[in-house]
Every structure is written in structure tokens, then in C-alpha cells.
Amino acid sequence: MPLCTLQFQPSGAVASVEVGSLLHLAAAGAGVAELHLPCGGRASCGRCLLEVVSGEFHQEAVGAAEGALRRAGFVLACQTRALSDMVLRVPDPGVASLRVVTETHLLLDEAALPEPGETTPPVSAVMLQVPPATVETGYGDLERLALALAPWRGGPLTEGLRCSLSLLRRIPELLRADDGRVTALVADEGDAVRLVDLLPGADPTAHLGAACDLGTTTVALHLVDLASGEILATRSAYNRQASQGADVITRIDYARKPGHLEELRQLALTTINGLLAQACEAAGRELGRIHCFTMAGNTTMVHLLLGLPPSHIREAPYVPVTNGPPTLTARDVGLLGHPEARVLFAPGVGSYVGGDISAGLLATRAARSDEGVFLFMDIGTNGEIALGTDDWMVTCACSAGPAFEGSGIRCGMRATEGAIERVSLSPDGETVTYDVVGNGRPCGICGSGLVSLLGELLCRGIVDRGGHLLPESGCSRVVAAGATLGFLVEGSGNTASGADLVLTEPDIENLIRSKAAIYAGCDLLLEKVGLTWESVASVVIAGGFGRFLDVERAILLGLLPDLPLSRFHYVGNSSLAGAYLMLLSGEMRREVVRLAAGMTYVDLGSEPGYMDRYVGALFLPHTDLGRFPTVASLGWWPQTTSPPRVVRSRTIHQDTRNT
């Protein structure tokens, strides 16, 4: 068998392997430690990306992401075979742009993306040559502009051309600035056309949009060139509303007091507008050139952004002001950008299942294919779930809390630079090995890291099935943490803050409550439609930490069902990806309305069986081990003392303690 030489940058490691060898095996043989395969090489986690500098290769089919990965110059090492000598670069996992790309639009169903130049955004840029005014016709400037737009509309504008008074006052000057050559930014409103902006000359840089995921804990957005569909910049940040409440219920209650609703609205606007300013600065574009927005958020977040009273969301019969706000302007909402920019919202389904889920389903194949029953799980602060096929869907929301986004956990943080995202322990628990996002010392532990850590503690007999740390395990890392116990992940001398990183028993209780809420919600939906877990052909995991979740550890804890690993798929920030599709395609905007209209909303608060299921899931993995046969077969469970209280770029580090 002929041999080929593979060089891995930036380390310079070299491997001589047979032609046809998998890249990840060659990398392992060459000692490339930066490449990880937490999914075991099943192409489900996307964490073994390699950039191809040169050489020939063959990549196995990896779904809709394959073509997009190729265009971006990346391959999955676990699915790619070398056909010649190659030079490969291991990307720096601390580069935020790569992390964001792998979480969003690279994972979209490629067939859903319009070709460059064939986008149909909510506001179109139309280059026009408007004939000069003449005495004979007597047409006014606005009427001449409407006549010039008729070919774009496909016929006369029978209802005329609408525009704001401030723009109407400027039209004479704009039409005459470049001999009638103008760029009209127009929105088709069905019975009429609205002129959003008018610029002199042909200006291809004028056509910008922003897609935004307004999350309870995190806000993320893309700045997009609408002509090409190119994402010019991506930014994300904590939602500043979190200072007044970690979850939607707390914020709804806070908003009841005089002046507090406006305070929350301004906090959301400050977050979004700050990201818009950062994105425009990074892309070298003007804020005033943003002419349309698409927003995806849960029902409460949309109400708070718009200053709509949210109190009825949590009062029987649990009715919001609206599930699908009408198209508004940036001026009305308070967004930076052109004042007349159109703001479109992904439609919601119910009080606790909003447009973020409609947009998320839009961004996946699951709801638009005939591949069997799917379970869509957006694991974030609220834990929204959708179950169904391309013919029917039921949906609900679980009050999971923000634990999986790092909030409410003593050592928790968002999945940004400095976050521990994966943990492994030696058999005695004394040696902790972990991956950190970016280069440097750890600052805290993000959601995927918390799942990984708790799973390891359970495996090593350091925590029991009720979530209690066991000093009798003999592990010296079980330490006093105030009035409770904790597990010391890293000592103060090796952390960015200079403080110990400790996972406490109350943190573990918080994680168990969160996972129990999600599992119980899924279980109830299945019973409502007369199905079992075995009926689920595909489990689609979305949310802030879905892309880096260790599925095997999540099953071990009872967060995910005990199903074959091949049935699990990651889609990252599907809400943002769906908002991006809405920004580019009129067909996708119609499709998201269809998806929302086709979902049946189940209110868990009015379901008497939900609490029983929730209490049953307050063990690791569950009170009934028969539900987790693969886990039960391991047979190494430590003694359970009692259940938890029921209350409504990577750097490899090692820390070895002396026993």
C-alpha cells in the first residue's frame, strides 16, 4: 500500500501513513494532542475540524454541513481520508469566529440557503434610473419613483409608494444628486410598496441586515450583507436583563412594579445595540445602512423588548399580548440602524414556547423531512421541546433554569474564553484533566463542562445517585465549602481569578433539578401522543452548549434518553441560524409561519402528571433505572443516601493532588 506524508501545523508534527488512512488516526499517531473526538468519531460533535492547506482527500458524507465545511476550507478528521501528501492546520479553538461559525450557519440545511445574488430579504435594494421630470407628464417626484419601481414589482404600484414624511422631504434632492441614479431600499407590503430609504447613485454596500437571537441569558447576532448573504460579523453577550432576574418568571414578576418594565426594555436594547455597534465597527460598515432585522426570542423576551406587559403570560389562562408581533420599525423598537428599518419577529406558539423554537426548527431538517419522529431540544434557560414529524408537532417548555448556561452555579460561566468545557478524572478522582476555551487559565465552568464533570463524579463514586458528595470515597478533592461540601476542580493558584473553582452540593442539586425538568417534559409529550422513547428516530440538540455536550455523560446523568448515540445530532444556536434564514429568504419567512401554526402547545403547569415525572427524574440518572438499561448495566453505582431537595481554543491542563 503506498504511503503519504501528513504534516500538522502549527506543531509541525509529521505522520507517514498508508493512503486512505483517516486523518484523526494519523494525528493521534503523530502526537497531535489538540484534536479531540468526544463523540467517538461519529461525526456528531464537530470538534475534530482540520483546515486543509494542501493535498487531496476524501471526506465521507456528513450531512448538510459537508459542502459548507469544504467552502470554508475545513474537514472533519474523523470522516476524512488522505489520498496524497497533505499539510493540515489544527485551528485555534480559542478563535471566537470559528466557534460561532461551527455553531450556526455551517450546520444549516444547505438546500435552504439561497444562492448568492438570489436572496429575498424583507427589504430589497433596487438600483434605478429615474427619468427626469417633464412638463408634459406632470408627474411628481414620488410618482416618477413609483413608475421606475414597477418593473421590479412586476407591474404598476396600484396602491402607490409609501414612505415617511421625513424621507418624502428629501426625495427631490436625492433624485437630482446623480441625474436620477438612485438605490431604493424598498419593502413589499403586499398591497403596496414602502420606501424605507433612498440613496443617490448605485450603492451595493447599502444593503445590510441583522439577525438576532434574543435569549434569556445570552444575546447573539449576525450582521449580514443581504446581497450576497455573507455574514460580515457575529457578536454575542450576556443579556443585561439578567441583573434583574435569571429566568423569565423572575423578570415577569419584576416587570409588574412601576417603571421596571421600561427598565428591562432598556437593558435588552442596550445589549442588542451594543452588539450592533461592535459588529458594524468590526465589518467597517455604518449602522445607518442596516435596513432590516429579524428577531427570534421566547415570548417573554419579545414582550420585554417591546415594552408589552408580560404579567398575563403567567396568569390563567396564560395568554400573551401576542405570539407574533407585527412588522415594526427600528425607531419604534429602539434599535440602532436606519430609523425606518423593518423589524420582523419569528412567530411564537404559546406563552412559554416562542419564536426562538420556530426559528430553531426552521434551521433544521427535522421538521421539514419525512425521516420519522424527531425530538427537538433547545437546552437553555427555559428548556423548550418539540416532538413530531413533518405532519404534526407538539411542544412544551420546562422551567429548567439557567444552570446549563452557567448561571446560578458558583463556578459557572458562559461558554466563552476561559470556560472549562470538558472534564475527565482519574479513577481515584485525584487527577483532573480539563479543556479550556482559549489559551490561558480557567475562569469557570460552562454548561457542557458541568455535565462532563458531574458525569465523571458519578462514574468515580465521588457523588451518589441523589447528588450528594461522598467524603467516604477517600478523594481529597471533596472539601468543605462553607456550610456544605464541594469538589475542588482547580486550586486558586491556577485560575484566572485567583479563587478556587469548586462545584458545590447546591450546584449539583441545581443541575439535577434542571435535567429532571427537561427529561420529564420530554417524557410527558411522548405519553400525550401515545409514543415511547424507542419511537424517536432522531434527537436534535440545540442551545448554548449543545454543540459541545458529551452525549454519553448526558445520558449517564439522565438529561438525555438512553438511545443509540447515532440518533443524537447537534445544531448549536439554531435560533440564530433560523433568524439568519428569515433574513435571506421570503420562502423561509413563510415556512416559519407554517411551522409555528402547525405546533400544538402543551402547558406543563396544567398537566397533573408532570410533577410526578419531575420527582422521578430527581436521581442520577432516574429513580427507575429500567429506563436507562445501558447505564444500569454498568453496575458500579455507589450507595444512594437520599434524593436532592424538591424545589419548585483549547488548552489541556492537569492538576494532580497528593493523597
XYZ file of C-alpha atoms in Angstrom:
659
model
C 0.000 0.000 0.000
C 1.537 3.378 -0.969
C 2.387 5.812 1.810
C 1.768 9.540 2.135
C 3.153 12.161 4.488
C 0.881 14.363 6.594
C 2.171 17.497 8.280
C 0.131 19.091 11.068
C 0.536 22.795 11.724
C 1.297 24.735 13.860
C 3.041 21.973 15.864
C 4.963 20.665 12.844
C 4.138 17.066 13.752
C 4.550 14.643 10.846
C 2.945 11.271 10.182
C 3.728 8.760 7.448
C 0.592 6.682 6.823
C -0.964 4.498 4.193
C -3.045 6.273 1.531
C -6.672 6.102 2.629
C -5.929 6.487 6.336
C -8.281 8.546 8.484
C -6.826 11.904 9.443
C -7.697 11.647 13.118
C -5.798 8.342 13.441
C -2.800 9.875 11.690
C -2.984 12.894 14.023
C -3.126 10.646 17.067
C -0.138 8.685 15.805
C 1.806 11.910 15.300
C 1.032 13.034 18.853
C -1.313 15.899 17.908
C -2.968 16.299 21.320
C -5.133 19.294 20.335
C -7.576 17.154 18.334
C -10.479 15.710 20.348
C -13.234 13.248 19.449
C -15.731 13.324 22.336
C -18.343 11.714 20.061
C -16.029 8.779 19.365
C -15.576 9.595 15.684
C -19.275 9.528 14.737
C -19.202 12.999 13.102
C -21.734 14.285 15.602
C -19.756 16.770 17.704
C -17.843 18.689 15.017
C -14.852 19.163 17.287
C -12.185 17.488 15.106
C -12.094 20.201 12.443
C -8.897 20.469 10.411
C -8.069 23.167 7.875
C -6.713 21.717 4.629
C -3.710 23.758 3.474
C -2.804 21.420 0.618
C -3.319 17.859 -0.566
C -6.018 15.520 -1.840
C -8.554 13.839 0.399
C -11.894 12.042 0.526
C -14.486 13.020 3.128
C -17.383 10.728 3.924
C -20.863 12.284 3.749
C -21.510 14.309 6.903
C -24.937 15.717 6.082
C -25.825 19.265 5.168
C -22.642 20.657 6.697
C -20.320 18.892 4.242
C -20.444 21.425 1.401
C -20.254 24.377 3.749
C -17.248 22.903 5.522
C -15.483 22.407 2.203
C -16.141 26.000 1.146
C -14.724 27.193 4.438
C -11.641 25.014 3.921
C -12.334 22.565 6.768
C -12.860 18.815 7.052
C -13.835 16.528 9.903
C -10.752 14.493 10.768
C -12.841 11.510 11.861
C -14.530 11.275 8.446
C -11.701 12.234 6.070
C -9.095 10.000 4.427
C -5.779 11.160 2.974
C -5.272 10.459 -0.743
C -1.882 12.198 -1.075
C 0.714 14.111 0.900
C -1.116 16.781 2.898
C -0.470 19.854 5.004
C -3.156 20.367 7.646
C -3.666 23.082 10.213
C -5.302 22.489 13.589
C -7.420 25.635 14.096
C -7.078 27.569 17.320
C -10.236 26.715 19.274
C -9.884 29.993 21.119
C -10.792 31.910 17.969
C -14.352 33.014 18.642
C -15.258 33.394 14.980
C -14.588 29.711 14.258
C -16.577 28.627 17.299
C -19.544 30.748 16.223
C -19.355 29.528 12.615
C -19.365 25.896 13.681
C -22.390 26.565 15.882
C -24.623 28.269 13.345
C -24.733 28.646 9.598
C -22.281 25.879 8.704
C -24.825 23.478 10.180
C -27.798 24.738 8.205
C -29.606 22.591 5.706
C -27.691 23.748 2.635
C -30.769 23.403 0.422
C -32.490 26.079 2.498
C -29.860 28.730 1.713
C -30.472 30.896 -1.348
C -27.694 31.267 -3.873
C -25.639 34.481 -3.719
C -27.493 37.174 -5.618
C -30.823 35.357 -5.230
C -31.616 36.468 -1.700
C -35.106 37.826 -0.993
C -34.711 39.827 2.223
C -37.535 41.814 3.860
C -36.043 44.991 2.395
C -34.631 44.884 -1.147
C -32.008 47.173 -2.678
C -33.106 48.215 -6.178
C -30.778 50.209 -8.454
C -32.866 52.619 -10.530
C -32.514 55.189 -13.257
C -35.444 57.531 -12.689
C -36.370 59.636 -15.787
C -36.217 63.404 -15.306
C -39.344 65.410 -14.672
C -41.150 66.872 -17.697
C -43.847 69.444 -18.156
C -45.831 67.089 -20.387
C -46.337 64.291 -17.839
C -46.729 66.407 -14.762
C -45.641 63.512 -12.545
C -44.317 64.393 -9.126
C -41.012 63.059 -7.843
C -42.628 60.317 -5.747
C -44.812 59.228 -8.677
C -41.816 59.054 -11.032
C -40.014 56.923 -8.479
C -43.039 54.615 -8.261
C -43.118 54.230 -12.065
C -39.412 53.328 -12.081
C -40.082 50.638 -9.452
C -42.902 49.000 -11.432
C -40.646 46.537 -13.326
C -39.155 45.340 -10.031
C -42.639 44.785 -8.602
C -43.832 43.111 -11.791
C -46.493 45.701 -12.566
C -47.800 49.116 -11.571
C -47.841 50.058 -7.905
C -51.621 50.310 -7.741
C -51.600 51.407 -4.116
C -48.749 53.824 -4.675
C -45.418 54.142 -2.918
C -45.462 54.655 0.836
C -42.747 56.441 2.765
C -42.186 58.506 5.876
C -42.677 62.261 5.814
C -39.004 62.855 6.632
C -37.939 60.791 3.594
C -40.549 62.426 1.346
C -38.994 65.799 2.129
C -35.572 64.543 0.924
C -36.665 62.826 -2.313
C -36.293 65.889 -4.611
C -32.686 66.403 -3.596
C -31.830 62.683 -3.803
C -33.331 62.214 -7.286
C -31.321 65.119 -8.653
C -27.994 64.376 -6.923
C -26.789 61.905 -9.594
C -29.028 62.531 -12.610
C -31.765 60.203 -11.391
C -29.487 57.278 -10.476
C -30.550 56.058 -7.046
C -30.591 52.988 -4.823
C -34.070 52.451 -3.449
C -34.442 50.341 -0.302
C -37.979 49.005 -0.538
C -40.205 46.583 1.381
C -43.052 44.751 -0.338
C -46.067 45.075 1.985
C -48.479 43.097 -0.146
C -50.940 45.770 -1.186
C -48.263 48.445 -1.509
C -44.537 49.072 -1.554
C -42.836 51.019 1.227
C -39.770 53.105 0.504
C -37.524 52.595 3.524
C -34.587 54.660 2.307
C -33.265 56.297 -0.864
C -29.587 56.788 -1.645
C -28.030 58.693 -4.557
C -26.153 56.574 -7.105
C -25.666 52.830 -7.245
C -24.544 51.743 -3.781
C -24.102 47.966 -3.349
C -22.818 48.458 0.235
C -26.150 49.887 1.349
C -27.900 46.571 1.786
C -27.328 45.320 5.353
C -29.444 43.319 7.753
C -29.108 41.899 11.236
C -30.354 38.542 12.528
C -30.686 38.385 16.308
C -31.272 35.623 18.846
C -32.676 37.318 21.942
C -32.041 34.710 24.627
C -32.895 34.869 28.313
C -29.235 34.551 29.266
C -27.341 35.267 26.041
C -27.964 37.552 23.065
C -26.230 36.813 19.742
C -26.462 38.420 16.323
C -25.137 38.269 12.776
C -24.505 41.370 10.663
C -25.283 40.282 7.104
C -24.619 41.593 3.602
C -28.073 40.985 2.154
C -26.975 40.989 -1.479
C -24.583 38.060 -1.045
C -25.859 36.517 2.166
C -22.362 36.814 3.660
C -22.140 37.121 7.439
C -19.912 40.140 7.944
C -19.574 39.901 11.733
C -21.003 37.973 14.667
C -21.194 39.154 18.255
C -22.719 37.815 21.461
C -23.022 38.915 25.095
C -24.914 38.241 28.261
C -28.425 39.693 28.295
C -28.175 42.635 30.670
C -31.662 41.862 31.941
C -30.088 39.004 33.910
C -29.101 41.547 36.556
C -32.805 41.731 37.457
C -33.609 38.024 37.254
C -32.013 34.855 35.915
C -35.203 33.412 34.396
C -38.367 34.606 32.690
C -40.620 34.136 35.742
C -38.435 36.375 37.892
C -38.372 39.039 35.183
C -42.142 38.895 34.669
C -42.615 39.484 38.408
C -40.024 42.269 38.389
C -41.764 43.982 35.474
C -45.008 44.343 37.498
C -43.569 47.190 39.567
C -43.854 50.778 38.264
C -41.015 51.700 35.936
C -39.497 48.223 35.902
C -40.897 47.144 32.526
C -39.215 50.114 30.861
C -36.014 49.356 32.767
C -35.974 45.803 31.393
C -36.735 47.072 27.895
C -33.781 49.443 28.040
C -31.482 46.703 29.342
C -32.386 44.497 26.357
C -31.902 47.386 23.940
C -28.546 48.265 25.484
C -27.414 44.673 24.978
C -28.572 44.428 21.358
C -27.466 47.906 20.325
C -24.053 47.359 21.864
C -23.619 44.213 19.768
C -24.829 46.017 16.636
C -22.267 48.775 17.156
C -19.490 46.222 17.715
C -20.464 44.224 14.618
C -20.577 47.299 12.378
C -17.224 48.504 13.665
C -15.678 45.078 13.022
C -17.115 44.965 9.495
C -16.302 48.591 8.667
C -19.959 49.381 7.893
C -22.331 52.126 9.010
C -25.148 51.446 11.461
C -27.480 53.560 9.339
C -27.126 51.092 6.462
C -28.956 48.355 8.410
C -32.386 48.314 6.782
C -33.956 45.179 8.248
C -33.831 42.989 11.324
C -35.097 39.503 12.085
C -35.586 38.701 15.760
C -36.019 35.282 17.378
C -36.744 35.066 21.080
C -39.019 33.422 23.578
C -42.384 35.020 24.269
C -41.312 36.810 27.455
C -38.116 38.211 25.949
C -40.041 39.659 22.997
C -42.599 41.226 25.350
C -39.874 42.824 27.462
C -38.030 44.125 24.387
C -41.197 45.773 23.080
C -42.400 47.009 26.464
C -45.504 44.799 26.300
C -46.930 43.899 29.727
C -45.885 40.262 30.327
C -47.899 39.596 33.501
C -50.689 37.660 31.767
C -48.147 35.136 30.492
C -48.097 33.590 33.972
C -51.732 34.178 34.926
C -54.524 31.801 33.877
C -55.379 31.328 31.061
C -51.698 32.205 30.319
C -52.269 34.398 27.265
C -49.552 36.729 25.922
C -50.244 40.080 24.293
C -49.211 38.448 21.020
C -47.454 35.310 19.814
C -46.342 37.036 16.619
C -45.780 40.809 16.727
C -46.453 42.719 13.503
C -43.607 44.135 11.439
C -42.308 47.219 13.248
C -39.637 49.828 12.589
C -36.255 50.211 14.257
C -37.419 53.604 15.509
C -40.469 52.072 17.192
C -38.476 49.281 18.815
C -35.474 51.423 19.741
C -32.868 49.569 17.676
C -29.830 51.211 16.138
C -29.860 51.179 12.353
C -31.896 53.120 9.833
C -34.929 54.532 11.701
C -37.334 53.050 9.109
C -35.625 49.628 9.050
C -38.181 46.823 9.162
C -38.127 44.592 12.245
C -39.631 41.112 11.780
C -40.213 38.598 14.578
C -40.245 34.811 14.332
C -43.777 33.766 15.376
C -44.257 32.021 18.705
C -46.596 29.216 19.683
C -47.604 29.878 23.290
C -46.729 31.675 26.489
C -43.514 29.722 27.027
C -42.686 28.472 23.526
C -41.689 31.420 21.398
C -40.162 32.384 18.099
C -36.774 31.017 19.110
C -38.195 27.496 18.756
C -39.971 28.251 15.464
C -36.719 29.699 14.134
C -34.749 26.760 15.535
C -36.959 24.225 13.780
C -36.649 26.255 10.583
C -32.880 25.829 10.755
C -33.001 22.032 10.998
C -34.037 19.322 8.554
C -36.059 17.514 11.212
C -39.328 19.393 10.810
C -39.126 19.505 7.010
C -38.340 15.860 6.222
C -40.098 12.517 6.371
C -37.341 10.786 8.327
C -39.549 9.735 11.253
C -40.334 11.070 14.706
C -37.883 13.700 15.941
C -37.330 15.253 19.360
C -36.014 18.813 19.235
C -34.487 20.060 22.494
C -33.330 23.654 22.944
C -31.497 23.260 26.231
C -31.145 26.734 27.648
C -32.704 28.721 30.446
C -36.224 27.541 29.622
C -35.713 24.098 28.092
C -38.125 24.195 25.141
C -39.024 20.897 23.473
C -40.785 19.937 20.233
C -41.801 16.400 19.299
C -43.245 15.330 15.965
C -42.808 14.687 12.270
C -43.223 16.766 9.136
C -47.002 16.247 9.538
C -47.569 17.077 13.224
C -45.775 18.575 16.226
C -46.421 19.037 19.934
C -44.321 21.375 22.026
C -43.794 22.484 25.615
C -41.393 24.441 27.796
C -39.739 23.262 31.012
C -38.667 25.604 33.777
C -35.122 24.279 33.617
C -33.419 27.408 34.913
C -30.149 28.835 33.609
C -27.821 26.224 35.130
C -26.802 24.778 31.757
C -25.793 28.270 30.641
C -23.541 28.589 33.691
C -25.823 30.915 35.659
C -26.809 30.106 39.237
C -23.753 27.852 39.610
C -20.996 29.050 41.941
C -18.249 28.280 39.427
C -20.464 28.558 36.329
C -19.987 30.791 33.317
C -20.987 31.131 29.679
C -19.060 29.165 27.019
C -16.598 31.956 26.303
C -12.849 32.266 26.639
C -11.657 30.880 29.940
C -14.514 28.394 30.372
C -13.788 24.757 31.155
C -15.837 22.822 28.590
C -14.804 19.213 29.258
C -13.524 17.398 32.338
C -12.102 13.931 32.979
C -10.954 12.404 36.262
C -8.502 9.678 37.110
C -10.084 6.554 38.659
C -9.429 7.842 42.196
C -10.592 11.368 41.291
C -7.321 12.949 42.370
C -6.154 13.996 38.898
C -8.378 16.401 36.973
C -7.828 16.958 33.261
C -9.841 19.633 31.536
C -10.176 21.616 28.307
C -10.368 25.397 28.423
C -11.865 27.601 25.734
C -8.947 29.713 24.524
C -5.418 29.806 25.853
C -4.971 30.613 29.484
C -6.105 29.758 32.947
C -9.715 28.773 33.626
C -12.237 31.321 34.841
C -15.149 28.953 35.451
C -17.094 26.007 34.019
C -19.695 26.267 31.245
C -22.718 24.000 30.739
C -21.010 21.252 28.765
C -18.195 21.197 31.317
C -20.669 20.892 34.191
C -22.347 17.892 32.554
C -18.953 16.325 31.887
C -17.757 16.935 35.461
C -20.886 15.615 37.174
C -20.826 12.524 34.967
C -17.213 11.890 35.939
C -18.001 12.315 39.653
C -20.780 9.761 39.355
C -18.550 7.325 37.432
C -15.797 7.575 40.040
C -18.113 7.020 43.014
C -17.484 10.523 44.367
C -21.137 11.529 44.157
C -24.141 9.268 44.764
C -27.322 8.969 42.696
C -29.012 11.554 44.881
C -26.356 14.140 44.055
C -24.520 14.041 47.381
C -20.741 14.213 47.520
C -19.208 11.268 49.392
C -16.263 12.045 51.711
C -16.035 8.298 52.341
C -14.887 7.910 48.736
C -11.451 8.893 50.038
C -10.958 11.587 47.390
C -9.122 14.538 48.917
C -10.801 16.896 46.452
C -14.081 16.603 48.379
C -13.682 19.678 50.558
C -15.704 21.878 52.879
C -17.396 24.745 51.020
C -18.950 26.907 53.671
C -21.810 25.018 55.262
C -21.789 22.370 52.537
C -19.403 20.148 50.602
C -17.755 20.788 47.267
C -15.450 19.184 44.739
C -12.262 21.148 44.091
C -11.748 21.291 40.319
C -8.789 23.673 40.357
C -6.881 25.476 43.070
C -6.607 29.240 43.314
C -3.010 29.272 42.122
C -4.008 28.052 38.667
C -7.194 30.039 37.982
C -7.604 33.376 36.240
C -9.443 34.893 39.200
C -7.110 33.619 41.909
C -10.004 31.798 43.564
C -10.686 28.074 43.860
C -13.028 26.522 41.297
C -15.387 24.376 43.371
C -18.576 22.540 42.378
C -20.764 22.501 45.490
C -23.622 20.219 46.510
C -26.173 23.042 45.961
C -24.734 23.409 42.430
C -25.252 19.678 41.861
C -28.839 19.950 43.150
C -29.419 22.811 40.722
C -28.112 20.744 37.798
C -30.231 17.731 38.804
C -33.385 19.867 39.005
C -32.648 21.307 35.576
C -32.070 17.941 33.929
C -35.141 16.484 35.659
C -37.373 19.259 34.301
C -36.192 18.614 30.747
C -36.439 14.832 30.880
C -39.890 14.967 32.481
C -41.163 17.347 29.798
C -39.986 15.049 27.018
C -41.497 12.034 28.762
C -44.877 13.730 29.122
C -45.021 14.790 25.463
C -44.339 11.218 24.379
C -47.195 9.930 26.525
C -49.540 12.637 25.179
C -49.110 11.314 21.634
C -49.006 7.637 22.585
C -45.331 7.032 21.801
C -42.354 5.623 23.688
C -38.725 6.680 23.728
C -37.906 3.888 21.273
C -40.199 5.599 18.722
C -37.832 8.580 18.488
C -35.690 8.283 15.365
C -33.704 11.476 15.894
C -32.851 13.673 18.900
C -31.827 17.167 17.794
C -29.948 19.101 20.488
C -29.849 22.887 20.219
C -28.917 25.650 22.615
C -25.931 27.442 24.012
C -23.999 24.302 24.920
C -25.478 21.701 22.570
C -22.526 21.745 20.154
C -20.047 20.648 22.849
C -22.204 18.395 25.003
C -20.831 14.944 25.822
C -23.888 12.827 24.967
C -22.653 9.750 26.829
C -22.262 11.732 30.055
C -25.633 13.450 29.482
C -27.297 10.022 29.187
C -25.464 8.860 32.306
C -26.987 11.777 34.245
C -30.480 11.297 32.803
C -30.529 14.583 30.896
C -30.888 12.685 27.610
C -32.699 9.386 26.997
C -30.898 6.060 26.793
C -30.941 5.721 22.996
C -28.237 4.715 20.479
C -25.687 7.508 20.111
C -26.256 7.553 16.341
C -29.693 9.102 16.925
C -28.302 12.275 18.523
C -27.477 15.341 16.425
C -26.183 18.787 17.374
C -27.318 22.033 15.760
C -25.810 24.703 18.021
C -27.556 28.076 18.125
C -30.471 27.095 15.911
C -32.474 30.173 16.892
C -29.824 32.493 15.445
C -29.458 30.267 12.379
C -33.226 30.407 11.808
C -33.266 34.186 12.139
C -30.468 34.280 9.548
C -32.560 32.195 7.131
C -35.539 34.508 7.661
C -33.328 37.453 6.793
C -32.276 35.942 3.464
C -35.369 34.201 2.140
C -39.028 35.063 1.673
C -39.740 31.346 1.346
C -38.189 30.735 4.759
C -40.259 33.565 6.281
C -43.409 31.853 5.016
C -42.130 28.473 6.199
C -41.517 29.643 9.766
C -45.121 30.869 9.939
C -46.277 27.436 8.745
C -44.143 25.675 11.344
C -45.476 27.799 14.206
C -49.070 27.311 13.070
C -48.560 23.531 12.950
C -47.422 23.137 16.566
C -49.763 22.144 19.404
C -48.708 23.788 22.661
C -48.868 21.753 25.890
C -48.865 23.759 29.127
C -46.957 21.621 31.626
C -48.282 23.674 34.524
C -51.781 22.361 33.904
C -50.675 18.742 33.404
C -51.138 16.780 36.670
C -48.709 14.061 35.622
C -45.763 16.378 35.060
C -44.714 16.788 38.696
C -44.678 13.025 39.271
C -42.345 12.646 36.308
C -40.200 15.510 37.560
C -39.790 13.974 41.013
C -38.986 10.612 39.434
C -36.146 12.211 37.480
C -34.517 13.756 40.585
C -31.946 10.969 40.734
C -28.948 10.171 38.565
C -29.963 9.095 36.015
C -33.525 8.394 37.247
C -35.422 6.765 40.095
C -36.311 3.965 37.669
C -33.039 2.543 36.382
C -35.058 0.396 33.995
C -35.429 3.495 31.831
C -31.634 3.547 31.385
C -30.664 -0.076 30.705
C -27.292 0.818 29.208
C -26.399 2.823 32.298
C -27.822 0.225 34.703
C -25.698 -2.486 33.096
C -22.539 -0.708 34.261
C -23.267 -1.981 37.763
C -20.950 0.276 39.760
C -23.486 2.549 41.458
C -22.473 3.977 44.832
C -24.995 3.740 47.655
C -27.717 6.401 47.385
C -28.408 8.196 50.665
C -31.401 10.369 49.770
C -32.750 12.339 46.809
C -31.989 16.016 46.327
C -34.404 18.520 47.832
C -37.501 19.085 45.675
C -37.800 22.778 44.983
C -40.310 24.230 42.655
C -9.211 27.074 21.626
C -8.328 24.581 23.804
C -5.538 24.183 26.299
C -5.071 20.864 28.074
C -4.382 21.233 31.814
C -3.716 18.719 34.520
C -3.878 19.284 38.253
C -2.659 16.358 40.357
C -3.068 16.431 44.139
C -1.044 14.343 46.529
C -3.132 11.884 48.517
